[in-house]
Amino acid sequence: VLDLLRDLQRETGTAIILITHDMGVVAEMADRVIVMRHGEMVEQAAAVDLFHAPQAQYTRDLLAAVPRMGQGRARPAPTTSAPETVAQLRDVVVRFPLKGGVLGHTTHFVHAVEGVSLDLRRGETFALVGESGCGKSTIAKAMVGLVPHQGRIEIAGQVLSDLNQSAQKEMRRRVQMVFQDPMAALDPR
């Protein structure tokens, strides 16, 4: 699946967000990385910088837990102009209500994602890294409109919260998720 994604990216200039705990995949595929913990960004850096000089202790701990890291794929030389931004998140927050009591009222909230901001550029592979339950998939679900969020999510110049139902449907045709094990996640028919 990763090889297919890389081929499609090369052919179409597609931007990709990888959500994984596999630092080998991050080293091989990502241009830039956000490390997450407990729903918050711990560190954000170019992949090369993250692996060579991690700033956050949590990132250093993640890298120390990996027995051996590969060299990653060859990176193109940096250009003087930044590629077009295709997705932008600003201060995104996702909280899920927990209901309880006799009447089933909201008693408190699970803070799944707190204040995440990122830019995804055309042709770039961007990795979200962190332990299970830290908010990686929730960010992806918010980006495709599957979970309600606070903050600003802009995809291809359109702010998700400004889209009517028809425009949201069109956006979902253009922004899609590929699951870690597509054979288990998708109906084979």
mmCIF file with all atom_site columns, C-alpha atoms in Angstrom:
data_model
loop_
_atom_site.group_PDB
_atom_site.id
_atom_site.type_symbol
_atom_site.label_atom_id
_atom_site.label_alt_id
_atom_site.label_comp_id
_atom_site.label_asym_id
_atom_site.label_entity_id
_atom_site.label_seq_id
_atom_site.pdbx_PDB_ins_code
_atom_site.Cartn_x
_atom_site.Cartn_y
_atom_site.Cartn_z
_atom_site.occupancy
_atom_site.B_iso_or_equiv
_atom_site.pdbx_formal_charge
_atom_site.auth_seq_id
_atom_site.auth_comp_id
_atom_site.auth_asym_id
_atom_site.auth_atom_id
_atom_site.pdbx_PDB_model_num
ATOM 1   C CA . VAL A 1 1   ? 0.000   0.000  0.000   1.00 0.00 ? 1   VAL A CA 1
ATOM 2   C CA . LEU A 1 2   ? 2.835   2.404  0.823   1.00 0.00 ? 2   LEU A CA 1
ATOM 3   C CA . ASP A 1 3   ? 4.483   1.760  -2.554  1.00 0.00 ? 3   ASP A CA 1
ATOM 4   C CA . LEU A 1 4   ? 1.161   2.410  -4.299  1.00 0.00 ? 4   LEU A CA 1
ATOM 5   C CA . LEU A 1 5   ? 0.688   5.638  -2.342  1.00 0.00 ? 5   LEU A CA 1
ATOM 6   C CA . ARG A 1 6   ? 4.209   6.767  -3.256  1.00 0.00 ? 6   ARG A CA 1
ATOM 7   C CA . ASP A 1 7   ? 3.589   5.998  -6.958  1.00 0.00 ? 7   ASP A CA 1
ATOM 8   C CA . LEU A 1 8   ? 0.280   7.884  -6.938  1.00 0.00 ? 8   LEU A CA 1
ATOM 9   C CA . GLN A 1 9   ? 1.904   10.796 -5.175  1.00 0.00 ? 9   GLN A CA 1
ATOM 10  C CA . ARG A 1 10  ? 4.705   10.958 -7.731  1.00 0.00 ? 10  ARG A CA 1
ATOM 11  C CA . GLU A 1 11  ? 2.250   10.751 -10.650 1.00 0.00 ? 11  GLU A CA 1
ATOM 12  C CA . THR A 1 12  ? -0.385  13.184 -9.370  1.00 0.00 ? 12  THR A CA 1
ATOM 13  C CA . GLY A 1 13  ? 1.347   15.456 -6.849  1.00 0.00 ? 13  GLY A CA 1
ATOM 14  C CA . THR A 1 14  ? -1.098  14.285 -4.189  1.00 0.00 ? 14  THR A CA 1
ATOM 15  C CA . ALA A 1 15  ? -0.479  15.283 -0.584  1.00 0.00 ? 15  ALA A CA 1
ATOM 16  C CA . ILE A 1 16  ? -0.620  12.468 1.971   1.00 0.00 ? 16  ILE A CA 1
ATOM 17  C CA . ILE A 1 17  ? -1.021  12.360 5.743   1.00 0.00 ? 17  ILE A CA 1
ATOM 18  C CA . LEU A 1 18  ? 0.294   9.142  7.292   1.00 0.00 ? 18  LEU A CA 1
ATOM 19  C CA . ILE A 1 19  ? -1.040  8.157  10.692  1.00 0.00 ? 19  ILE A CA 1
ATOM 20  C CA . THR A 1 20  ? 1.206   5.561  12.274  1.00 0.00 ? 20  THR A CA 1
ATOM 21  C CA . HIS A 1 21  ? 3.213   4.500  15.292  1.00 0.00 ? 21  HIS A CA 1
ATOM 22  C CA . ASP A 1 22  ? 5.765   2.850  12.992  1.00 0.00 ? 22  ASP A CA 1
ATOM 23  C CA . MET A 1 23  ? 8.812   5.103  13.014  1.00 0.00 ? 23  MET A CA 1
ATOM 24  C CA . GLY A 1 24  ? 10.325  3.047  10.173  1.00 0.00 ? 24  GLY A CA 1
ATOM 25  C CA . VAL A 1 25  ? 7.399   4.030  7.949   1.00 0.00 ? 25  VAL A CA 1
ATOM 26  C CA . VAL A 1 26  ? 7.827   7.638  9.048   1.00 0.00 ? 26  VAL A CA 1
ATOM 27  C CA . ALA A 1 27  ? 11.553  7.558  8.216   1.00 0.00 ? 27  ALA A CA 1
ATOM 28  C CA . GLU A 1 28  ? 10.848  6.000  4.828   1.00 0.00 ? 28  GLU A CA 1
ATOM 29  C CA . MET A 1 29  ? 7.846   8.055  3.732   1.00 0.00 ? 29  MET A CA 1
ATOM 30  C CA . ALA A 1 30  ? 7.513   11.382 5.541   1.00 0.00 ? 30  ALA A CA 1
ATOM 31  C CA . ASP A 1 31  ? 8.806   14.793 4.590   1.00 0.00 ? 31  ASP A CA 1
ATOM 32  C CA . ARG A 1 32  ? 7.539   16.431 7.785   1.00 0.00 ? 32  ARG A CA 1
ATOM 33  C CA . VAL A 1 33  ? 6.326   15.006 11.084  1.00 0.00 ? 33  VAL A CA 1
ATOM 34  C CA . ILE A 1 34  ? 4.190   15.967 14.048  1.00 0.00 ? 34  ILE A CA 1
ATOM 35  C CA . VAL A 1 35  ? 4.681   13.846 17.158  1.00 0.00 ? 35  VAL A CA 1
ATOM 36  C CA . MET A 1 36  ? 1.561   13.670 19.306  1.00 0.00 ? 36  MET A CA 1
ATOM 37  C CA . ARG A 1 37  ? 0.905   12.636 22.889  1.00 0.00 ? 37  ARG A CA 1
ATOM 38  C CA . HIS A 1 38  ? -2.379  12.776 24.798  1.00 0.00 ? 38  HIS A CA 1
ATOM 39  C CA . GLY A 1 39  ? -4.057  14.771 22.006  1.00 0.00 ? 39  GLY A CA 1
ATOM 40  C CA . GLU A 1 40  ? -1.398  17.489 21.867  1.00 0.00 ? 40  GLU A CA 1
ATOM 41  C CA . MET A 1 41  ? 1.497   18.222 19.558  1.00 0.00 ? 41  MET A CA 1
ATOM 42  C CA . VAL A 1 42  ? 4.779   17.449 21.263  1.00 0.00 ? 42  VAL A CA 1
ATOM 43  C CA . GLU A 1 43  ? 7.078   18.328 18.374  1.00 0.00 ? 43  GLU A CA 1
ATOM 44  C CA . GLN A 1 44  ? 6.882   19.350 14.717  1.00 0.00 ? 44  GLN A CA 1
ATOM 45  C CA . ALA A 1 45  ? 9.866   19.121 12.360  1.00 0.00 ? 45  ALA A CA 1
ATOM 46  C CA . ALA A 1 46  ? 11.166  18.034 8.991   1.00 0.00 ? 46  ALA A CA 1
ATOM 47  C CA . ALA A 1 47  ? 11.588  14.256 9.126   1.00 0.00 ? 47  ALA A CA 1
ATOM 48  C CA . VAL A 1 48  ? 15.364  14.486 8.645   1.00 0.00 ? 48  VAL A CA 1
ATOM 49  C CA . ASP A 1 49  ? 15.649  16.952 11.544  1.00 0.00 ? 49  ASP A CA 1
ATOM 50  C CA . LEU A 1 50  ? 13.338  14.928 13.764  1.00 0.00 ? 50  LEU A CA 1
ATOM 51  C CA . PHE A 1 51  ? 15.405  11.758 13.378  1.00 0.00 ? 51  PHE A CA 1
ATOM 52  C CA . HIS A 1 52  ? 18.793  13.491 13.651  1.00 0.00 ? 52  HIS A CA 1
ATOM 53  C CA . ALA A 1 53  ? 18.059  15.994 16.417  1.00 0.00 ? 53  ALA A CA 1
ATOM 54  C CA . PRO A 1 54  ? 14.731  15.449 18.203  1.00 0.00 ? 54  PRO A CA 1
ATOM 55  C CA . GLN A 1 55  ? 13.900  18.355 20.502  1.00 0.00 ? 55  GLN A CA 1
ATOM 56  C CA . ALA A 1 56  ? 11.248  16.876 22.802  1.00 0.00 ? 56  ALA A CA 1
ATOM 57  C CA . GLN A 1 57  ? 12.066  14.206 25.373  1.00 0.00 ? 57  GLN A CA 1
ATOM 58  C CA . TYR A 1 58  ? 9.003   12.206 24.313  1.00 0.00 ? 58  TYR A CA 1
ATOM 59  C CA . THR A 1 59  ? 10.297  12.137 20.706  1.00 0.00 ? 59  THR A CA 1
ATOM 60  C CA . ARG A 1 60  ? 13.715  11.009 21.925  1.00 0.00 ? 60  ARG A CA 1
ATOM 61  C CA . ASP A 1 61  ? 12.004  8.251  23.930  1.00 0.00 ? 61  ASP A CA 1
ATOM 62  C CA . LEU A 1 62  ? 10.002  7.141  20.850  1.00 0.00 ? 62  LEU A CA 1
ATOM 63  C CA . LEU A 1 63  ? 13.140  6.971  18.744  1.00 0.00 ? 63  LEU A CA 1
ATOM 64  C CA . ALA A 1 64  ? 15.070  5.154  21.471  1.00 0.00 ? 64  ALA A CA 1
ATOM 65  C CA . ALA A 1 65  ? 12.345  2.477  21.543  1.00 0.00 ? 65  ALA A CA 1
ATOM 66  C CA . VAL A 1 66  ? 12.942  1.634  17.871  1.00 0.00 ? 66  VAL A CA 1
ATOM 67  C CA . PRO A 1 67  ? 15.653  -1.054 17.621  1.00 0.00 ? 67  PRO A CA 1
ATOM 68  C CA . ARG A 1 68  ? 17.104  0.210  14.331  1.00 0.00 ? 68  ARG A CA 1
ATOM 69  C CA . MET A 1 69  ? 16.155  2.994  11.956  1.00 0.00 ? 69  MET A CA 1
ATOM 70  C CA . GLY A 1 70  ? 16.695  2.892  8.193   1.00 0.00 ? 70  GLY A CA 1
ATOM 71  C CA . GLN A 1 71  ? 18.159  5.758  6.267   1.00 0.00 ? 71  GLN A CA 1
ATOM 72  C CA . GLY A 1 72  ? 14.822  6.671  4.706   1.00 0.00 ? 72  GLY A CA 1
ATOM 73  C CA . ARG A 1 73  ? 14.231  7.563  1.092   1.00 0.00 ? 73  ARG A CA 1
ATOM 74  C CA . ALA A 1 74  ? 16.347  10.096 -0.736  1.00 0.00 ? 74  ALA A CA 1
ATOM 75  C CA . ARG A 1 75  ? 14.924  13.574 -0.278  1.00 0.00 ? 75  ARG A CA 1
ATOM 76  C CA . PRO A 1 76  ? 14.814  16.087 -3.113  1.00 0.00 ? 76  PRO A CA 1
ATOM 77  C CA . ALA A 1 77  ? 16.892  19.213 -2.640  1.00 0.00 ? 77  ALA A CA 1
ATOM 78  C CA . PRO A 1 78  ? 14.889  21.989 -0.966  1.00 0.00 ? 78  PRO A CA 1
ATOM 79  C CA . THR A 1 79  ? 13.448  24.583 -3.314  1.00 0.00 ? 79  THR A CA 1
ATOM 80  C CA . THR A 1 80  ? 13.346  28.307 -2.696  1.00 0.00 ? 80  THR A CA 1
ATOM 81  C CA . SER A 1 81  ? 9.557   28.536 -3.079  1.00 0.00 ? 81  SER A CA 1
ATOM 82  C CA . ALA A 1 82  ? 7.212   26.556 -0.843  1.00 0.00 ? 82  ALA A CA 1
ATOM 83  C CA . PRO A 1 83  ? 4.719   24.292 -2.649  1.00 0.00 ? 83  PRO A CA 1
ATOM 84  C CA . GLU A 1 84  ? 1.019   25.155 -2.526  1.00 0.00 ? 84  GLU A CA 1
ATOM 85  C CA . THR A 1 85  ? -0.713  24.433 0.782   1.00 0.00 ? 85  THR A CA 1
ATOM 86  C CA . VAL A 1 86  ? -3.569  21.976 0.177   1.00 0.00 ? 86  VAL A CA 1
ATOM 87  C CA . ALA A 1 87  ? -4.721  21.524 3.772   1.00 0.00 ? 87  ALA A CA 1
ATOM 88  C CA . GLN A 1 88  ? -4.416  23.791 6.772   1.00 0.00 ? 88  GLN A CA 1
ATOM 89  C CA . LEU A 1 89  ? -5.503  23.181 10.358  1.00 0.00 ? 89  LEU A CA 1
ATOM 90  C CA . ARG A 1 90  ? -5.498  25.936 12.949  1.00 0.00 ? 90  ARG A CA 1
ATOM 91  C CA . ASP A 1 91  ? -6.089  25.296 16.639  1.00 0.00 ? 91  ASP A CA 1
ATOM 92  C CA . VAL A 1 92  ? -8.238  22.211 15.957  1.00 0.00 ? 92  VAL A CA 1
ATOM 93  C CA . VAL A 1 93  ? -9.975  20.762 18.993  1.00 0.00 ? 93  VAL A CA 1
ATOM 94  C CA . VAL A 1 94  ? -12.042 17.558 19.083  1.00 0.00 ? 94  VAL A CA 1
ATOM 95  C CA . ARG A 1 95  ? -13.854 16.565 22.258  1.00 0.00 ? 95  ARG A CA 1
ATOM 96  C CA . PHE A 1 96  ? -16.282 13.699 22.640  1.00 0.00 ? 96  PHE A CA 1
ATOM 97  C CA . PRO A 1 97  ? -19.121 13.986 25.176  1.00 0.00 ? 97  PRO A CA 1
ATOM 98  C CA . LEU A 1 98  ? -19.501 11.243 27.768  1.00 0.00 ? 98  LEU A CA 1
ATOM 99  C CA . LYS A 1 99  ? -23.029 10.733 28.945  1.00 0.00 ? 99  LYS A CA 1
ATOM 100 C CA . GLY A 1 100 ? -24.047 9.364  32.309  1.00 0.00 ? 100 GLY A CA 1
ATOM 101 C CA . GLY A 1 101 ? -26.541 9.542  35.097  1.00 0.00 ? 101 GLY A CA 1
ATOM 102 C CA . VAL A 1 102 ? -30.177 8.576  35.055  1.00 0.00 ? 102 VAL A CA 1
ATOM 103 C CA . LEU A 1 103 ? -31.153 11.077 32.342  1.00 0.00 ? 103 LEU A CA 1
ATOM 104 C CA . GLY A 1 104 ? -28.160 10.395 30.110  1.00 0.00 ? 104 GLY A CA 1
ATOM 105 C CA . HIS A 1 105 ? -26.834 13.957 30.210  1.00 0.00 ? 105 HIS A CA 1
ATOM 106 C CA . THR A 1 106 ? -23.286 14.847 29.210  1.00 0.00 ? 106 THR A CA 1
ATOM 107 C CA . THR A 1 107 ? -21.185 14.488 32.355  1.00 0.00 ? 107 THR A CA 1
ATOM 108 C CA . HIS A 1 108 ? -17.786 15.399 30.889  1.00 0.00 ? 108 HIS A CA 1
ATOM 109 C CA . PHE A 1 109 ? -15.742 15.308 27.682  1.00 0.00 ? 109 PHE A CA 1
ATOM 110 C CA . VAL A 1 110 ? -12.890 13.208 26.356  1.00 0.00 ? 110 VAL A CA 1
ATOM 111 C CA . HIS A 1 111 ? -10.277 15.628 25.054  1.00 0.00 ? 111 HIS A CA 1
ATOM 112 C CA . ALA A 1 112 ? -9.189  13.724 21.929  1.00 0.00 ? 112 ALA A CA 1
ATOM 113 C CA . VAL A 1 113 ? -7.336  16.569 20.158  1.00 0.00 ? 113 VAL A CA 1
ATOM 114 C CA . GLU A 1 114 ? -6.334  19.913 21.666  1.00 0.00 ? 114 GLU A CA 1
ATOM 115 C CA . GLY A 1 115 ? -5.088  22.894 19.654  1.00 0.00 ? 115 GLY A CA 1
ATOM 116 C CA . VAL A 1 116 ? -3.444  21.114 16.691  1.00 0.00 ? 116 VAL A CA 1
ATOM 117 C CA . SER A 1 117 ? -2.195  23.284 13.823  1.00 0.00 ? 117 SER A CA 1
ATOM 118 C CA . LEU A 1 118 ? -0.483  22.054 10.671  1.00 0.00 ? 118 LEU A CA 1
ATOM 119 C CA . ASP A 1 119 ? -0.021  22.771 6.957   1.00 0.00 ? 119 ASP A CA 1
ATOM 120 C CA . LEU A 1 120 ? 0.039   20.051 4.296   1.00 0.00 ? 120 LEU A CA 1
ATOM 121 C CA . ARG A 1 121 ? 1.671   21.004 0.998   1.00 0.00 ? 121 ARG A CA 1
ATOM 122 C CA . ARG A 1 122 ? 1.126   19.587 -2.493  1.00 0.00 ? 122 ARG A CA 1
ATOM 123 C CA . GLY A 1 123 ? 3.230   16.481 -3.142  1.00 0.00 ? 123 GLY A CA 1
ATOM 124 C CA . GLU A 1 124 ? 4.299   16.182 0.492   1.00 0.00 ? 124 GLU A CA 1
ATOM 125 C CA . THR A 1 125 ? 4.022   13.169 2.774   1.00 0.00 ? 125 THR A CA 1
ATOM 126 C CA . PHE A 1 126 ? 3.276   14.273 6.323   1.00 0.00 ? 126 PHE A CA 1
ATOM 127 C CA . ALA A 1 127 ? 3.308   11.870 9.275   1.00 0.00 ? 127 ALA A CA 1
ATOM 128 C CA . LEU A 1 128 ? 1.352   12.068 12.523  1.00 0.00 ? 128 LEU A CA 1
ATOM 129 C CA . VAL A 1 129 ? 3.124   9.928  15.106  1.00 0.00 ? 129 VAL A CA 1
ATOM 130 C CA . GLY A 1 130 ? 2.220   8.875  18.627  1.00 0.00 ? 130 GLY A CA 1
ATOM 131 C CA . GLU A 1 131 ? 0.904   6.071  20.791  1.00 0.00 ? 131 GLU A CA 1
ATOM 132 C CA . SER A 1 132 ? -2.540  4.549  20.327  1.00 0.00 ? 132 SER A CA 1
ATOM 133 C CA . GLY A 1 133 ? -5.275  6.890  21.489  1.00 0.00 ? 133 GLY A CA 1
ATOM 134 C CA . CYS A 1 134 ? -3.268  10.107 21.161  1.00 0.00 ? 134 CYS A CA 1
ATOM 135 C CA . GLY A 1 135 ? -5.548  11.677 18.523  1.00 0.00 ? 135 GLY A CA 1
ATOM 136 C CA . LYS A 1 136 ? -3.891  10.814 15.178  1.00 0.00 ? 136 LYS A CA 1
ATOM 137 C CA . SER A 1 137 ? -6.926  9.199  13.547  1.00 0.00 ? 137 SER A CA 1
ATOM 138 C CA . THR A 1 138 ? -9.255  11.753 15.110  1.00 0.00 ? 138 THR A CA 1
ATOM 139 C CA . ILE A 1 139 ? -7.381  14.493 13.252  1.00 0.00 ? 139 ILE A CA 1
ATOM 140 C CA . ALA A 1 140 ? -7.846  12.608 9.968   1.00 0.00 ? 140 ALA A CA 1
ATOM 141 C CA . LYS A 1 141 ? -11.543 12.066 10.707  1.00 0.00 ? 141 LYS A CA 1
ATOM 142 C CA . ALA A 1 142 ? -11.986 15.780 11.440  1.00 0.00 ? 142 ALA A CA 1
ATOM 143 C CA . MET A 1 143 ? -10.259 16.619 8.146   1.00 0.00 ? 143 MET A CA 1
ATOM 144 C CA . VAL A 1 144 ? -12.775 14.575 6.166   1.00 0.00 ? 144 VAL A CA 1
ATOM 145 C CA . GLY A 1 145 ? -15.728 15.827 8.201   1.00 0.00 ? 145 GLY A CA 1
ATOM 146 C CA . LEU A 1 146 ? -16.472 12.600 10.072  1.00 0.00 ? 146 LEU A CA 1
ATOM 147 C CA . VAL A 1 147 ? -16.224 14.091 13.560  1.00 0.00 ? 147 VAL A CA 1
ATOM 148 C CA . PRO A 1 148 ? -17.249 17.552 14.760  1.00 0.00 ? 148 PRO A CA 1
ATOM 149 C CA . HIS A 1 149 ? -14.404 19.902 15.626  1.00 0.00 ? 149 HIS A CA 1
ATOM 150 C CA . GLN A 1 150 ? -13.606 23.387 16.805  1.00 0.00 ? 150 GLN A CA 1
ATOM 151 C CA . GLY A 1 151 ? -10.956 25.504 15.135  1.00 0.00 ? 151 GLY A CA 1
ATOM 152 C CA . ARG A 1 152 ? -10.352 25.952 11.428  1.00 0.00 ? 152 ARG A CA 1
ATOM 153 C CA . ILE A 1 153 ? -9.850  23.214 8.845   1.00 0.00 ? 153 ILE A CA 1
ATOM 154 C CA . GLU A 1 154 ? -9.273  24.378 5.284   1.00 0.00 ? 154 GLU A CA 1
ATOM 155 C CA . ILE A 1 155 ? -8.934  21.889 2.421   1.00 0.00 ? 155 ILE A CA 1
ATOM 156 C CA . ALA A 1 156 ? -8.072  23.107 -1.092  1.00 0.00 ? 156 ALA A CA 1
ATOM 157 C CA . GLY A 1 157 ? -8.987  26.661 -0.129  1.00 0.00 ? 157 GLY A CA 1
ATOM 158 C CA . GLN A 1 158 ? -12.380 25.738 1.361   1.00 0.00 ? 158 GLN A CA 1
ATOM 159 C CA . VAL A 1 159 ? -13.130 26.009 5.077   1.00 0.00 ? 159 VAL A CA 1
ATOM 160 C CA . LEU A 1 160 ? -14.985 22.834 6.107   1.00 0.00 ? 160 LEU A CA 1
ATOM 161 C CA . SER A 1 161 ? -17.361 24.610 8.475   1.00 0.00 ? 161 SER A CA 1
ATOM 162 C CA . ASP A 1 162 ? -18.468 26.940 5.633   1.00 0.00 ? 162 ASP A CA 1
ATOM 163 C CA . LEU A 1 163 ? -19.501 24.114 3.274   1.00 0.00 ? 163 LEU A CA 1
ATOM 164 C CA . ASN A 1 164 ? -23.125 23.161 2.681   1.00 0.00 ? 164 ASN A CA 1
ATOM 165 C CA . GLN A 1 165 ? -24.099 19.481 2.460   1.00 0.00 ? 165 GLN A CA 1
ATOM 166 C CA . SER A 1 166 ? -23.584 19.281 -1.319  1.00 0.00 ? 166 SER A CA 1
ATOM 167 C CA . ALA A 1 167 ? -20.130 20.883 -1.106  1.00 0.00 ? 167 ALA A CA 1
ATOM 168 C CA . GLN A 1 168 ? -19.185 18.549 1.771   1.00 0.00 ? 168 GLN A CA 1
ATOM 169 C CA . LYS A 1 169 ? -20.152 15.559 -0.372  1.00 0.00 ? 169 LYS A CA 1
ATOM 170 C CA . GLU A 1 170 ? -17.993 16.838 -3.240  1.00 0.00 ? 170 GLU A CA 1
ATOM 171 C CA . MET A 1 171 ? -15.080 17.412 -0.832  1.00 0.00 ? 171 MET A CA 1
ATOM 172 C CA . ARG A 1 172 ? -15.325 13.803 0.388   1.00 0.00 ? 172 ARG A CA 1
ATOM 173 C CA . ARG A 1 173 ? -14.846 12.612 -3.202  1.00 0.00 ? 173 ARG A CA 1
ATOM 174 C CA . ARG A 1 174 ? -11.522 14.452 -3.308  1.00 0.00 ? 174 ARG A CA 1
ATOM 175 C CA . VAL A 1 175 ? -10.215 13.788 0.218   1.00 0.00 ? 175 VAL A CA 1
ATOM 176 C CA . GLN A 1 176 ? -10.153 10.136 1.175   1.00 0.00 ? 176 GLN A CA 1
ATOM 177 C CA . MET A 1 177 ? -8.726  7.843  3.824   1.00 0.00 ? 177 MET A CA 1
ATOM 178 C CA . VAL A 1 178 ? -6.773  4.658  3.087   1.00 0.00 ? 178 VAL A CA 1
ATOM 179 C CA . PHE A 1 179 ? -6.825  2.412  6.136   1.00 0.00 ? 179 PHE A CA 1
ATOM 180 C CA . GLN A 1 180 ? -3.806  0.572  7.513   1.00 0.00 ? 180 GLN A CA 1
ATOM 181 C CA . ASP A 1 181 ? -5.272  -2.789 6.510   1.00 0.00 ? 181 ASP A CA 1
ATOM 182 C CA . PRO A 1 182 ? -7.618  -1.981 3.628   1.00 0.00 ? 182 PRO A CA 1
ATOM 183 C CA . MET A 1 183 ? -8.594  -5.645 3.167   1.00 0.00 ? 183 MET A CA 1
ATOM 184 C CA . ALA A 1 184 ? -10.020 -5.748 6.700   1.00 0.00 ? 184 ALA A CA 1
ATOM 185 C CA . ALA A 1 185 ? -11.475 -2.225 6.582   1.00 0.00 ? 185 ALA A CA 1
ATOM 186 C CA . LEU A 1 186 ? -13.230 -2.318 3.198   1.00 0.00 ? 186 LEU A CA 1
ATOM 187 C CA . ASP A 1 187 ? -15.978 -4.567 1.903   1.00 0.00 ? 187 ASP A CA 1
ATOM 188 C CA . PRO A 1 188 ? -14.244 -6.820 -0.677  1.00 0.00 ? 188 PRO A CA 1
ATOM 189 C CA . ARG A 1 189 ? -17.325 -6.656 -2.926  1.00 0.00 ? 189 ARG A CA 1
#
